[in-house]
C-alpha cells in the first residue's frame, strides 16, 4: 500500500457509526437482560414472601390443631415451593399449660411464635453474559399470637376509719364495697354494664384478681402463708412483719409443699433468709393486765377476741365475679392503717416468685387450674400486671416485736408451783423477783430464801412495854422454776410488763407515719420499675396523703382523688383503662 492509499484510509469515516452502534446494542441487550432478570427475581421474591407470611400467620394461631412445622411446610408445598424450605429453616417458640379435661391431660397453648429464615439463590439468564450467574434472595418472616392476660391486685383499706360516714351519707366501707363489686363486674362479667351479674360475656381464665384487705396488717390465711419461707414461732396468726429493706424489692420467694416437708420450717439458709412471722403478742394492754393477743395483736387489732377473722384474709387469684363479690361483701372495718403492707403483698402476689404458692393452691383446690403458671414472668408477651391501691386516710402506727424477741430464751422465769415471776439481769448476774420486789442469786422456785417477820415481845405489865423482835426462817420455794421462751412469755405477759424493767431492752416498738410513708414510696418505686401499672384511689384523704398516693401511681392521670359516690366512677374508669391496656398488648 502506497503512502497515498494509507493516508486516504486514515481520513475515510465511512462505517464508523457501525462500531458505536454495536457497542450501544450490546449495552441495550445487557440492560434489557437486567430488567428481565430483575423482573423474574422480584416475581419469585414476592411469591416466596407472600407464601412465607401466610404460612407463619397460620402456624402461629393458638387455635391451629396441627403442628406449626407441619403448617408452614404444607403452605410452601401447596404453593409449589416445597423444595426451597425445610424444618431447619424454622424457629418455633411455644408456651402452654396443662389441664385435665374428662380425666385426660390436655395441653392448652397460651403463646406461640413462628419464624422462618430463607437464604435463596435465583439464577440469572441474561446477566450471565456479565458473569453474574445468580441473585441472592434472603426472605424472612415471623408471627406470634399470645393470649391477652391480665393479673390484678385490688388492695383495699379496711381500717377502722372505713366504718365512718362518707360525704354520701353512707359508710365509706359501703361505698367501697359497692364500687369494688362494680369494678369486678366490668372486669369479669360485662365490660359495658357494671351492674350485670349473671349474663357474663368475658371469657373466664383470662383475668385473675387478688383481693388484699389491709388494716394494721395483712392476713394471708394458713394455706397461702404455708408456701412462703417464714419463721415458725407460733401458729396463731398468718401475717408477716417486714422491715425497711424488704420494701426495696417486689418478690417474696415461695416454695413447694415438698420443700418444707423435706427440709422443715424455716428452710435452711441455702434457700435464703425467711420472712418474719408477726409475733403473737399484746402491745396494747397495761403491765398488770392479762394479755389478749387474740384481740390486740397487730394481726387482729379489732378487739373482737377472735383469731379467725376470715374476712381479713387475702383472696388469691379470684376467677369469677361471683366469688369476688362474696369476698368484697364480707369485708368489715377495724384497726390501724398500713398502706405499705397492703402494697407489698398486692405486688408480691403478681411477682413470678409466687408461682409455687399458686401451683400449690391449685393442687389443694383453692385456686382454679386456669391459673397454672401464674403469676407469669414479666417478659411474657400479652401479660399486664395491674395494682389498684385504695385508701381513705394515711399510714398510722404498726406495732411489732423487735428482732430477737420472737423466740429463744426470754430471761423470765416462772415458778413451777406458784405464780411467782423472776427476771434475769444478765449485766449483774442476778434475778429480780417481780412479786417480792427483791434481788436474789436465783429465780424464785429454785432454792430457799430467808423470810423474816417482826413481832412484839412484851417485858412489862403495861401495853407499851414491848420490843420489836425479828425472827427469820428459811423457806423452801417449791420444785423449781422454768425459763420461758419469748413465744411462751407473750401468752402470759404483755410487752408493757416486760418493758417496765429498766435493765432490759424494750421488746416492742412501732413503725410510725414517716417510716411507713418511706416504705410505701420504696415499694411503689420497685413495683413500677418491674413494669407493673399502678392505679391509686384517695377516698376523702388529706392534701398530704393526696401527694403520697399520686406519687405511687404510674402516672398523674392514674390517681383518683374522690369523695362519696365518686369512688364508683373511679373504679369504673380504672376498669376501662385496664381494658385499653389489654387491647394495646
Coordinates of C-alpha atoms in Angstrom, one line a residue:
X1 CA 0.0 0.0 0.0
X2 CA 1.3 3.4 -1.0
X3 CA 1.5 6.3 1.2
X4 CA -1.4 7.9 -0.7
X5 CA -3.7 4.9 0.0
X6 CA -2.7 4.8 3.6
X7 CA -3.4 8.4 4.0
X8 CA -6.8 8.1 2.3
X9 CA -7.8 5.2 4.5
X10 CA -6.9 7.2 7.6
X11 CA -9.1 10.0 6.5
X12 CA -12.1 7.9 5.4
X13 CA -15.0 8.0 8.1
X14 CA -17.4 5.5 6.3
X15 CA -18.7 2.7 8.7
X16 CA -17.6 4.5 12.0
X17 CA -21.2 4.5 13.3
X18 CA -21.5 0.8 13.0
X19 CA -18.9 0.3 15.7
X20 CA -20.7 2.7 18.0
X21 CA -24.0 1.1 17.2
X22 CA -22.7 -2.3 18.1
X23 CA -21.5 -1.0 21.4
X24 CA -24.8 0.6 22.1
X25 CA -26.7 -2.6 21.0
X26 CA -24.7 -4.7 23.5
X27 CA -25.5 -2.3 26.3
X28 CA -29.2 -2.3 25.4
X29 CA -29.1 -6.1 25.4
X30 CA -27.4 -6.0 28.8
X31 CA -29.9 -3.5 30.2
X32 CA -32.9 -5.4 28.8
X33 CA -31.5 -8.6 30.2
X34 CA -31.0 -7.0 33.6
X35 CA -34.7 -5.9 33.5
X36 CA -35.8 -9.4 32.6
X37 CA -33.7 -11.0 35.3
X38 CA -34.7 -8.4 37.9
X39 CA -38.4 -8.9 37.0
X40 CA -38.0 -12.7 37.4
X41 CA -36.2 -12.2 40.7
X42 CA -38.9 -9.8 42.0
X43 CA -41.7 -12.1 40.9
X44 CA -40.2 -15.0 42.7
X45 CA -39.3 -13.0 45.8
X46 CA -42.9 -11.7 46.1
X47 CA -44.3 -15.2 45.7
X48 CA -41.9 -16.6 48.3
X49 CA -42.5 -13.8 50.8
X50 CA -46.3 -13.9 50.5
X51 CA -46.3 -17.6 51.0
X52 CA -44.0 -17.3 54.0
X53 CA -46.1 -14.6 55.6
X54 CA -49.3 -16.6 55.1
X55 CA -47.6 -19.7 56.4
X56 CA -46.2 -18.3 59.7
X57 CA -49.5 -16.4 60.4
X58 CA -51.5 -19.7 60.1
X59 CA -48.9 -21.6 62.0
X60 CA -48.8 -19.1 64.9
X61 CA -52.5 -19.3 65.5
X62 CA -53.3 -20.7 69.0
X63 CA -56.4 -22.3 67.5
X64 CA -54.3 -24.2 65.0
X65 CA -54.7 -28.0 65.7
X66 CA -51.7 -29.0 63.5
X67 CA -48.1 -28.5 64.5
X68 CA -46.5 -25.3 63.4
X69 CA -43.8 -27.0 61.4
X70 CA -46.4 -29.1 59.5
X71 CA -48.4 -26.0 58.7
X72 CA -45.5 -24.0 57.3
X73 CA -44.2 -26.8 55.2
X74 CA -47.6 -27.6 53.8
X75 CA -48.2 -24.0 52.8
X76 CA -45.0 -24.0 50.8
X77 CA -45.7 -27.3 49.2
X78 CA -49.1 -26.2 48.0
X79 CA -47.6 -23.0 46.6
X80 CA -45.1 -25.1 44.6
X81 CA -42.2 -24.0 46.8
X82 CA -41.8 -27.1 48.9
X83 CA -38.2 -27.6 47.6
X84 CA -36.9 -24.3 49.0
X85 CA -37.7 -24.8 52.7
X86 CA -37.0 -27.4 55.4
X87 CA -37.7 -27.7 59.1
X88 CA -34.2 -26.4 59.8
X89 CA -35.3 -23.0 58.5
X90 CA -38.0 -22.6 61.1
X91 CA -37.8 -21.3 64.7
X92 CA -40.8 -22.1 66.9
X93 CA -41.3 -20.9 70.5
X94 CA -44.4 -22.0 72.4
X95 CA -45.8 -21.7 75.9
X96 CA -48.6 -23.8 77.3
X97 CA -50.3 -25.0 80.4
X98 CA -51.7 -28.5 81.0
X99 CA -55.3 -29.0 82.0
X100 CA -57.2 -32.1 82.9
X101 CA -60.5 -32.5 80.9
X102 CA -62.6 -35.5 81.4
X103 CA -59.8 -37.3 83.0
X104 CA -57.3 -36.6 80.2
X105 CA -54.4 -34.1 80.4
X106 CA -54.6 -31.6 77.6
X107 CA -52.1 -29.0 76.5
X108 CA -53.5 -25.5 76.1
X109 CA -51.2 -23.1 74.3
X110 CA -51.0 -19.6 75.7
X111 CA -48.3 -18.2 73.4
X112 CA -46.8 -19.2 70.1
X113 CA -44.2 -17.6 67.9
X114 CA -43.2 -19.0 64.5
X115 CA -40.4 -17.6 62.4
X116 CA -38.7 -18.6 59.1
X117 CA -35.4 -17.5 57.6
X118 CA -34.5 -18.4 54.0
X119 CA -31.4 -17.7 52.0
X120 CA -32.2 -18.5 48.4
X121 CA -30.4 -18.1 45.0
X122 CA -32.3 -17.1 41.8
X123 CA -30.3 -18.0 38.7
X124 CA -29.9 -15.3 36.0
X125 CA -30.5 -15.7 32.2
X126 CA -29.0 -12.6 30.5
X127 CA -26.7 -11.4 33.2
X128 CA -24.6 -14.5 32.8
X129 CA -23.0 -12.5 29.9
X130 CA -21.7 -10.2 32.6
X131 CA -20.5 -13.1 34.7
X132 CA -23.5 -12.8 37.2
X133 CA -24.9 -16.2 37.5
X134 CA -27.4 -15.7 40.3
X135 CA -29.2 -13.2 42.6
X136 CA -29.1 -13.8 46.4
X137 CA -32.7 -13.7 47.8
X138 CA -33.0 -13.7 51.6
X139 CA -36.6 -14.0 52.9
X140 CA -37.7 -14.0 56.5
X141 CA -40.9 -13.5 58.4
X142 CA -42.3 -14.2 61.9
X143 CA -45.7 -14.1 63.5
X144 CA -46.9 -14.6 67.1
X145 CA -50.1 -14.9 69.0
X146 CA -50.4 -14.7 72.7
X147 CA -53.4 -14.9 74.9
X148 CA -54.1 -11.4 76.3
X149 CA -53.9 -12.0 80.0
X150 CA -54.3 -9.6 83.0
X151 CA -53.3 -10.1 86.6
X152 CA -54.9 -7.6 89.0
X153 CA -54.4 -6.9 92.7
X154 CA -57.2 -5.0 94.5
X155 CA -55.5 -3.6 97.6
X156 CA -58.3 -2.3 99.8
X157 CA -58.3 -0.3 103.0
X158 CA -60.4 -1.9 105.8
X159 CA -59.0 0.1 108.7
X160 CA -61.3 1.5 111.4
X161 CA -61.9 4.8 109.7
X162 CA -63.6 3.0 106.8
X163 CA -66.5 2.5 109.2
X164 CA -67.2 6.2 109.4
X165 CA -69.6 8.1 107.2
X166 CA -68.6 9.4 103.8
X167 CA -69.9 12.5 102.0
X168 CA -72.6 10.4 100.5
X169 CA -74.1 9.7 103.9
X170 CA -73.3 6.0 103.8
X171 CA -70.3 4.5 105.4
X172 CA -67.0 4.6 103.5
X173 CA -66.9 0.8 103.6
X174 CA -70.3 0.6 102.0
X175 CA -69.3 2.9 99.2
X176 CA -66.0 0.9 98.7
X177 CA -67.9 -2.4 98.5
X178 CA -70.4 -1.1 96.0
X179 CA -67.6 0.4 93.8
X180 CA -65.3 -2.7 94.1
X181 CA -68.1 -5.0 93.1
X182 CA -69.0 -2.9 90.1
X183 CA -65.3 -3.0 89.1
X184 CA -65.3 -6.7 89.3
X185 CA -68.4 -6.9 87.2
X186 CA -66.8 -4.8 84.5
X187 CA -63.6 -6.8 84.5
X188 CA -65.0 -10.3 84.7
X189 CA -68.6 -10.2 83.6
X190 CA -69.7 -7.4 81.1
X191 CA -67.3 -4.6 80.2
X192 CA -70.3 -2.4 79.2
X193 CA -72.5 -2.9 82.2
X194 CA -71.1 -2.6 85.8
X195 CA -74.4 -3.9 87.3
X196 CA -74.6 -7.1 85.2
X197 CA -74.0 -10.1 87.4
X198 CA -75.5 -13.1 85.5
X199 CA -75.1 -13.0 81.7
X200 CA -71.3 -12.7 81.7
X201 CA -69.6 -12.4 78.4
X202 CA -65.9 -12.1 79.5
X203 CA -64.1 -15.4 78.9
X204 CA -63.1 -17.0 82.2
X205 CA -59.5 -17.6 82.9
X206 CA -58.1 -14.6 81.1
X207 CA -58.2 -12.2 84.1
X208 CA -57.2 -13.0 87.7
X209 CA -58.0 -10.7 90.6
X210 CA -56.4 -10.8 94.0
X211 CA -58.3 -9.1 96.9
X212 CA -55.8 -7.8 99.5
X213 CA -57.6 -6.2 102.5
X214 CA -55.3 -4.4 104.8
X215 CA -55.5 -2.6 108.2
X216 CA -52.6 -2.6 110.5
X217 CA -51.5 -5.9 109.0
X218 CA -52.3 -8.2 106.0
X219 CA -53.6 -11.7 106.8
X220 CA -52.7 -14.3 104.3
X221 CA -54.6 -17.3 105.6
X222 CA -53.0 -20.6 106.6
X223 CA -52.8 -22.1 103.1
X224 CA -51.3 -19.1 101.3
X225 CA -48.8 -18.4 104.1
X226 CA -47.6 -22.0 104.1
X227 CA -45.8 -21.7 100.8
X228 CA -43.7 -18.8 102.0
X229 CA -40.5 -19.4 103.9
X230 CA -41.4 -17.8 107.2
X231 CA -40.2 -18.2 110.8
X232 CA -42.3 -20.6 112.8
X233 CA -42.6 -19.3 116.4
X234 CA -46.4 -19.9 116.6
X235 CA -49.4 -20.9 114.5
X236 CA -51.9 -18.4 115.9
X237 CA -51.9 -15.8 113.1
X238 CA -50.9 -15.5 109.5
X239 CA -49.3 -12.1 109.0
X240 CA -45.7 -11.1 108.4
X241 CA -43.5 -8.3 109.7
X242 CA -41.4 -6.5 107.0
X243 CA -38.5 -4.3 107.8
X244 CA -37.2 -1.3 105.9
X245 CA -35.0 -3.1 103.4
X246 CA -37.8 -5.5 102.5
X247 CA -39.7 -2.8 100.7
X248 CA -36.9 -2.3 98.1
X249 CA -37.9 -5.4 96.3
X250 CA -41.2 -6.8 95.0
X251 CA -40.9 -10.6 95.1
X252 CA -41.3 -12.8 98.2
X253 CA -40.0 -16.3 97.2
X254 CA -42.5 -19.1 97.6
X255 CA -41.7 -22.8 97.7
X256 CA -43.5 -26.1 97.2
X257 CA -45.0 -28.1 100.0
X258 CA -42.4 -30.8 99.3
X259 CA -39.6 -28.3 100.0
X260 CA -40.9 -27.8 103.5
X261 CA -41.7 -31.5 104.0
X262 CA -38.2 -32.4 103.2
X263 CA -36.3 -29.6 104.9
X264 CA -38.6 -28.3 107.7
X265 CA -39.6 -24.7 108.5
X266 CA -38.0 -22.3 108.2
X267 CA -36.0 -23.7 105.3
X268 CA -32.2 -24.0 105.6
X269 CA -30.3 -20.7 104.8
X270 CA -29.3 -22.0 101.4
X271 CA -32.9 -21.1 100.4
X272 CA -32.5 -17.6 101.7
X273 CA -33.5 -15.8 104.8
X274 CA -37.0 -16.4 106.0
X275 CA -39.5 -13.6 106.4
X276 CA -40.5 -12.8 110.0
X277 CA -43.8 -14.2 111.2
X278 CA -45.5 -11.4 113.2
X279 CA -45.4 -12.1 116.9
X280 CA -48.5 -13.2 118.7
X281 CA -48.4 -10.6 121.5
X282 CA -50.3 -7.9 123.2
X283 CA -48.8 -4.4 122.7
X284 CA -51.9 -2.5 124.0
X285 CA -52.9 -3.6 127.5
X286 CA -51.1 -2.5 130.7
X287 CA -48.3 -4.1 132.6
X288 CA -50.6 -5.7 135.1
X289 CA -53.3 -6.8 132.7
X290 CA -53.8 -10.3 131.3
X291 CA -52.6 -10.3 127.7
X292 CA -55.1 -10.6 124.9
X293 CA -53.1 -11.2 121.7
X294 CA -56.3 -12.7 120.2
X295 CA -57.8 -9.2 120.3
X296 CA -54.9 -6.8 120.4
X297 CA -52.1 -8.2 118.3
X298 CA -51.2 -6.4 115.1
X299 CA -52.8 -9.2 113.1
X300 CA -56.2 -9.0 115.0
X301 CA -56.4 -5.5 116.5
X302 CA -60.2 -5.3 116.1
X303 CA -60.7 -6.2 119.8
X304 CA -63.1 -8.9 118.9
X305 CA -61.3 -11.6 120.8
X306 CA -61.2 -13.9 117.8
X307 CA -58.3 -15.0 115.7
X308 CA -60.5 -16.5 113.0
X309 CA -61.3 -13.3 111.1
X310 CA -61.6 -14.9 107.6
X311 CA -62.9 -11.7 106.1
X312 CA -59.4 -10.2 106.7
X313 CA -57.6 -12.9 104.7
X314 CA -56.3 -12.4 101.2
X315 CA -58.2 -13.9 98.3
X316 CA -55.6 -15.0 95.8
X317 CA -56.3 -15.3 92.1
X318 CA -60.1 -15.0 92.1
X319 CA -61.6 -16.2 88.8
X320 CA -65.3 -15.3 88.8
X321 CA -67.2 -12.1 89.5
X322 CA -69.4 -14.1 91.9
X323 CA -66.7 -15.3 94.2
X324 CA -65.1 -11.9 94.3
X325 CA -68.3 -10.1 95.1
X326 CA -68.8 -12.6 98.0
X327 CA -65.4 -11.7 99.3
X328 CA -65.9 -8.0 99.0
X329 CA -69.3 -8.2 100.8
X330 CA -67.6 -9.9 103.7
X331 CA -65.2 -7.0 104.5
X332 CA -65.5 -5.1 107.7
X333 CA -63.7 -2.1 109.1
X334 CA -61.3 -2.0 112.1
X335 CA -57.7 -1.3 113.1
X336 CA -54.9 0.9 112.1
X337 CA -53.7 1.6 108.6
X338 CA -50.6 0.2 106.9
X339 CA -50.8 1.1 103.2
X340 CA -47.2 0.0 102.7
X341 CA -48.1 -3.6 103.8
X342 CA -51.1 -3.7 101.5
X343 CA -49.0 -2.6 98.6
X344 CA -46.2 -5.0 99.5
X345 CA -48.5 -8.1 99.4
X346 CA -50.5 -6.8 96.4
X347 CA -47.3 -6.6 94.4
X348 CA -45.8 -9.8 95.7
X349 CA -48.8 -11.8 94.5
X350 CA -48.2 -10.5 91.0
X351 CA -44.5 -11.3 91.1
X352 CA -43.3 -14.6 89.4
X353 CA -41.6 -15.6 92.7
X354 CA -45.1 -16.5 94.0
X355 CA -45.7 -19.2 91.3
X356 CA -45.0 -22.2 93.6
X357 CA -47.6 -20.8 96.0
X358 CA -50.3 -20.6 93.3
X359 CA -49.4 -24.0 92.0
X360 CA -49.8 -25.4 95.5
X361 CA -53.2 -23.7 95.9
X362 CA -54.3 -25.1 92.6
X363 CA -53.4 -28.6 93.8
X364 CA -55.4 -28.0 97.0
X365 CA -58.4 -26.7 95.1
X366 CA -58.2 -23.1 96.4
X367 CA -57.2 -21.6 93.0
X368 CA -58.7 -22.7 89.6
X369 CA -56.4 -24.7 87.3
X370 CA -56.8 -22.0 84.6
X371 CA -54.2 -20.0 86.5
X372 CA -51.5 -22.6 86.4
X373 CA -48.2 -20.8 85.7
X374 CA -49.3 -17.5 87.2
X375 CA -48.1 -15.0 88.2
X376 CA -46.4 -15.0 84.8
X377 CA -42.9 -13.7 84.1
X378 CA -42.7 -10.0 83.5
X379 CA -41.3 -10.7 80.0
X380 CA -44.2 -12.9 78.9
X381 CA -45.9 -11.5 75.8
X382 CA -49.6 -10.5 76.3
X383 CA -49.4 -10.0 80.1
X384 CA -50.4 -7.0 82.0
X385 CA -49.9 -6.7 85.8
X386 CA -52.1 -4.1 87.5
X387 CA -52.4 -2.9 91.1
X388 CA -55.4 -0.8 92.2
X389 CA -54.4 0.7 95.6
X390 CA -57.2 2.4 97.6
X391 CA -57.1 4.2 101.0
X392 CA -59.3 6.6 102.9
X393 CA -56.6 8.1 105.1
X394 CA -52.9 7.8 105.9
X395 CA -50.5 5.4 107.4
X396 CA -50.8 5.3 111.2
X397 CA -48.7 3.1 113.5
X398 CA -47.8 -0.6 113.3
X399 CA -46.8 -2.5 116.4
X400 CA -44.1 -5.1 116.1
X401 CA -41.6 -7.1 118.2
X402 CA -38.0 -6.1 117.8
X403 CA -35.7 -8.6 116.2
X404 CA -34.5 -11.1 118.8
X405 CA -37.8 -11.0 120.8
X406 CA -39.8 -13.5 118.8
X407 CA -38.3 -16.7 120.1
X408 CA -35.5 -18.1 122.2
X409 CA -34.9 -17.8 125.9
X410 CA -36.5 -14.7 127.4
X411 CA -34.6 -14.5 130.7
X412 CA -38.0 -14.5 132.5
X413 CA -38.7 -17.4 134.9
X414 CA -42.0 -18.7 136.3
X415 CA -42.1 -20.8 139.4
X416 CA -43.3 -24.3 138.7
X417 CA -45.6 -24.5 141.8
X418 CA -46.7 -20.9 142.1
X419 CA -47.4 -17.8 140.2
X420 CA -44.1 -16.1 141.1
X421 CA -42.0 -14.5 138.4
X422 CA -38.3 -13.7 138.2
X423 CA -36.4 -11.6 135.7
X424 CA -32.7 -12.2 135.0
X425 CA -30.4 -9.2 134.9
X426 CA -27.5 -10.5 132.7
X427 CA -25.3 -7.5 133.3
X428 CA -25.1 -8.1 137.0
X429 CA -25.8 -11.9 137.1
X430 CA -28.8 -11.6 139.4
X431 CA -32.6 -12.2 139.4
X432 CA -35.3 -9.7 140.3
X433 CA -38.3 -11.2 142.0
X434 CA -41.1 -9.3 140.4
X435 CA -43.6 -10.3 143.1
X436 CA -41.3 -9.9 146.1
X437 CA -39.5 -6.8 144.8
X438 CA -36.1 -8.1 145.7
X439 CA -32.8 -9.2 144.1
X440 CA -31.5 -12.7 144.7
X441 CA -29.0 -15.0 143.1
X442 CA -31.6 -17.4 141.7
X443 CA -35.1 -17.3 140.3
X444 CA -37.9 -18.0 142.7
X445 CA -38.6 -21.7 142.9
X446 CA -35.1 -22.9 142.5
X447 CA -33.9 -22.9 146.2
X448 CA -34.8 -21.4 149.5
X449 CA -34.6 -18.0 150.9
X450 CA -34.7 -16.3 154.3
X451 CA -38.1 -14.9 155.2
X452 CA -38.2 -12.6 158.2
X453 CA -41.0 -11.1 160.3
X454 CA -41.3 -8.7 163.2
X455 CA -43.3 -9.5 166.3
X456 CA -43.9 -7.7 169.6
X457 CA -42.2 -9.1 172.7
X458 CA -43.7 -7.7 176.0
X459 CA -41.5 -7.3 179.0
X460 CA -43.8 -5.5 181.5
X461 CA -47.3 -5.1 182.7
X462 CA -48.3 -2.1 180.5
X463 CA -49.3 -2.3 176.9
X464 CA -46.4 -0.1 175.8
X465 CA -43.8 -2.2 177.4
X466 CA -42.7 -4.3 174.4
X467 CA -39.8 -4.6 171.9
X468 CA -40.0 -5.4 168.2
X469 CA -38.2 -8.7 167.6
X470 CA -37.2 -10.0 164.2
X471 CA -37.5 -13.7 163.6
X472 CA -36.2 -15.4 160.4
X473 CA -36.7 -18.8 158.9
X474 CA -35.5 -20.4 155.7
X475 CA -38.4 -21.0 153.4
X476 CA -38.4 -23.6 150.6
X477 CA -39.7 -22.1 147.4
X478 CA -41.1 -25.1 145.6
X479 CA -40.0 -27.6 143.0
X480 CA -38.1 -25.3 140.6
X481 CA -38.7 -22.6 138.0
X482 CA -38.9 -22.6 134.2
X483 CA -37.4 -20.1 131.9
X484 CA -40.0 -19.2 129.3
X485 CA -39.2 -18.6 125.6
X486 CA -40.4 -15.3 124.3
X487 CA -43.2 -17.1 122.4
X488 CA -44.4 -18.6 125.7
X489 CA -43.9 -15.3 127.6
X490 CA -46.2 -13.3 125.3
X491 CA -49.1 -15.6 126.1
X492 CA -48.6 -14.9 129.8
X493 CA -47.5 -11.2 129.9
X494 CA -48.0 -8.1 127.9
X495 CA -45.0 -6.3 126.4
X496 CA -45.7 -3.4 128.8
X497 CA -44.9 -5.8 131.7
X498 CA -41.6 -6.8 130.1
X499 CA -40.6 -3.3 129.0
X500 CA -41.1 -1.9 132.6
X501 CA -37.7 -3.3 133.7
X502 CA -35.0 -0.7 133.1
X503 CA -32.3 -3.3 132.9
X504 CA -33.9 -5.0 129.9
X505 CA -34.1 -3.7 126.3
X506 CA -37.6 -3.0 125.1
X507 CA -39.1 -5.9 123.3
X508 CA -41.9 -4.0 121.4
X509 CA -41.8 -0.9 119.1
X510 CA -43.9 0.6 116.4
X511 CA -43.3 1.9 112.9
X512 CA -44.6 5.5 112.7
X513 CA -46.3 7.5 110.0
X514 CA -43.0 8.8 108.5
X515 CA -41.3 5.3 108.4
X516 CA -44.3 3.8 106.8
X517 CA -44.6 6.5 104.2
X518 CA -41.0 5.9 103.2
X519 CA -41.7 2.2 103.0
X520 CA -44.7 3.0 100.7
X521 CA -42.5 5.2 98.4
X522 CA -39.9 2.4 98.2
X523 CA -42.3 -0.4 97.3
X524 CA -44.2 1.8 94.8
X525 CA -40.9 2.6 93.0
X526 CA -39.9 -1.1 93.0
X527 CA -43.2 -2.1 91.5
X528 CA -43.1 0.5 88.7
X529 CA -39.5 -0.5 87.9
X530 CA -40.7 -4.0 87.2
X531 CA -43.3 -2.7 84.7
X532 CA -46.4 -3.1 86.8
X533 CA -49.2 -0.5 86.3
X534 CA -50.4 1.2 89.5
X535 CA -53.7 3.0 89.9
X536 CA -54.3 4.8 93.2
X537 CA -57.5 6.0 94.8
X538 CA -57.6 8.5 97.6
X539 CA -61.0 8.3 99.2
X540 CA -61.6 11.6 101.0
X541 CA -58.0 11.9 102.0
X542 CA -55.9 14.9 103.2
X543 CA -53.8 17.0 100.9
X544 CA -50.6 15.5 102.3
X545 CA -51.8 11.9 101.7
X546 CA -53.1 13.0 98.3
X547 CA -49.5 13.7 97.2
X548 CA -48.2 10.4 98.6
X549 CA -50.8 8.4 96.7
X550 CA -50.3 10.4 93.5
X551 CA -46.6 9.7 93.6
X552 CA -47.3 6.0 93.9
X553 CA -49.5 5.9 90.8
X554 CA -47.8 5.1 87.5
X555 CA -48.9 8.4 86.1
X556 CA -50.6 11.5 87.5
X557 CA -53.7 10.6 85.5
X558 CA -53.8 7.2 87.2
X559 CA -54.5 8.8 90.6
X560 CA -58.1 9.5 91.6
X561 CA -59.0 11.8 94.4
X562 CA -62.6 11.1 95.1
X563 CA -65.5 11.7 97.6
X564 CA -68.6 9.8 98.3
X565 CA -70.3 8.3 95.3
X566 CA -67.4 9.3 93.1
X567 CA -65.4 6.2 94.2
X568 CA -67.6 4.1 91.9
X569 CA -66.7 6.3 88.9
X570 CA -63.1 6.0 89.8
X571 CA -63.2 2.2 89.8
X572 CA -65.1 2.2 86.6
X573 CA -62.6 4.5 84.9
X574 CA -59.8 2.2 86.0
X575 CA -61.6 -0.9 84.6
X576 CA -61.9 0.9 81.3
X577 CA -58.3 1.9 81.3
X578 CA -57.2 -1.7 82.1
X579 CA -59.3 -2.8 79.1
X580 CA -57.4 -0.3 76.9
X581 CA -54.1 -1.6 78.1
X582 CA -55.1 -5.2 77.2
X583 CA -56.1 -4.1 73.7
X584 CA -52.7 -2.4 73.2
X585 CA -50.9 -5.5 74.4

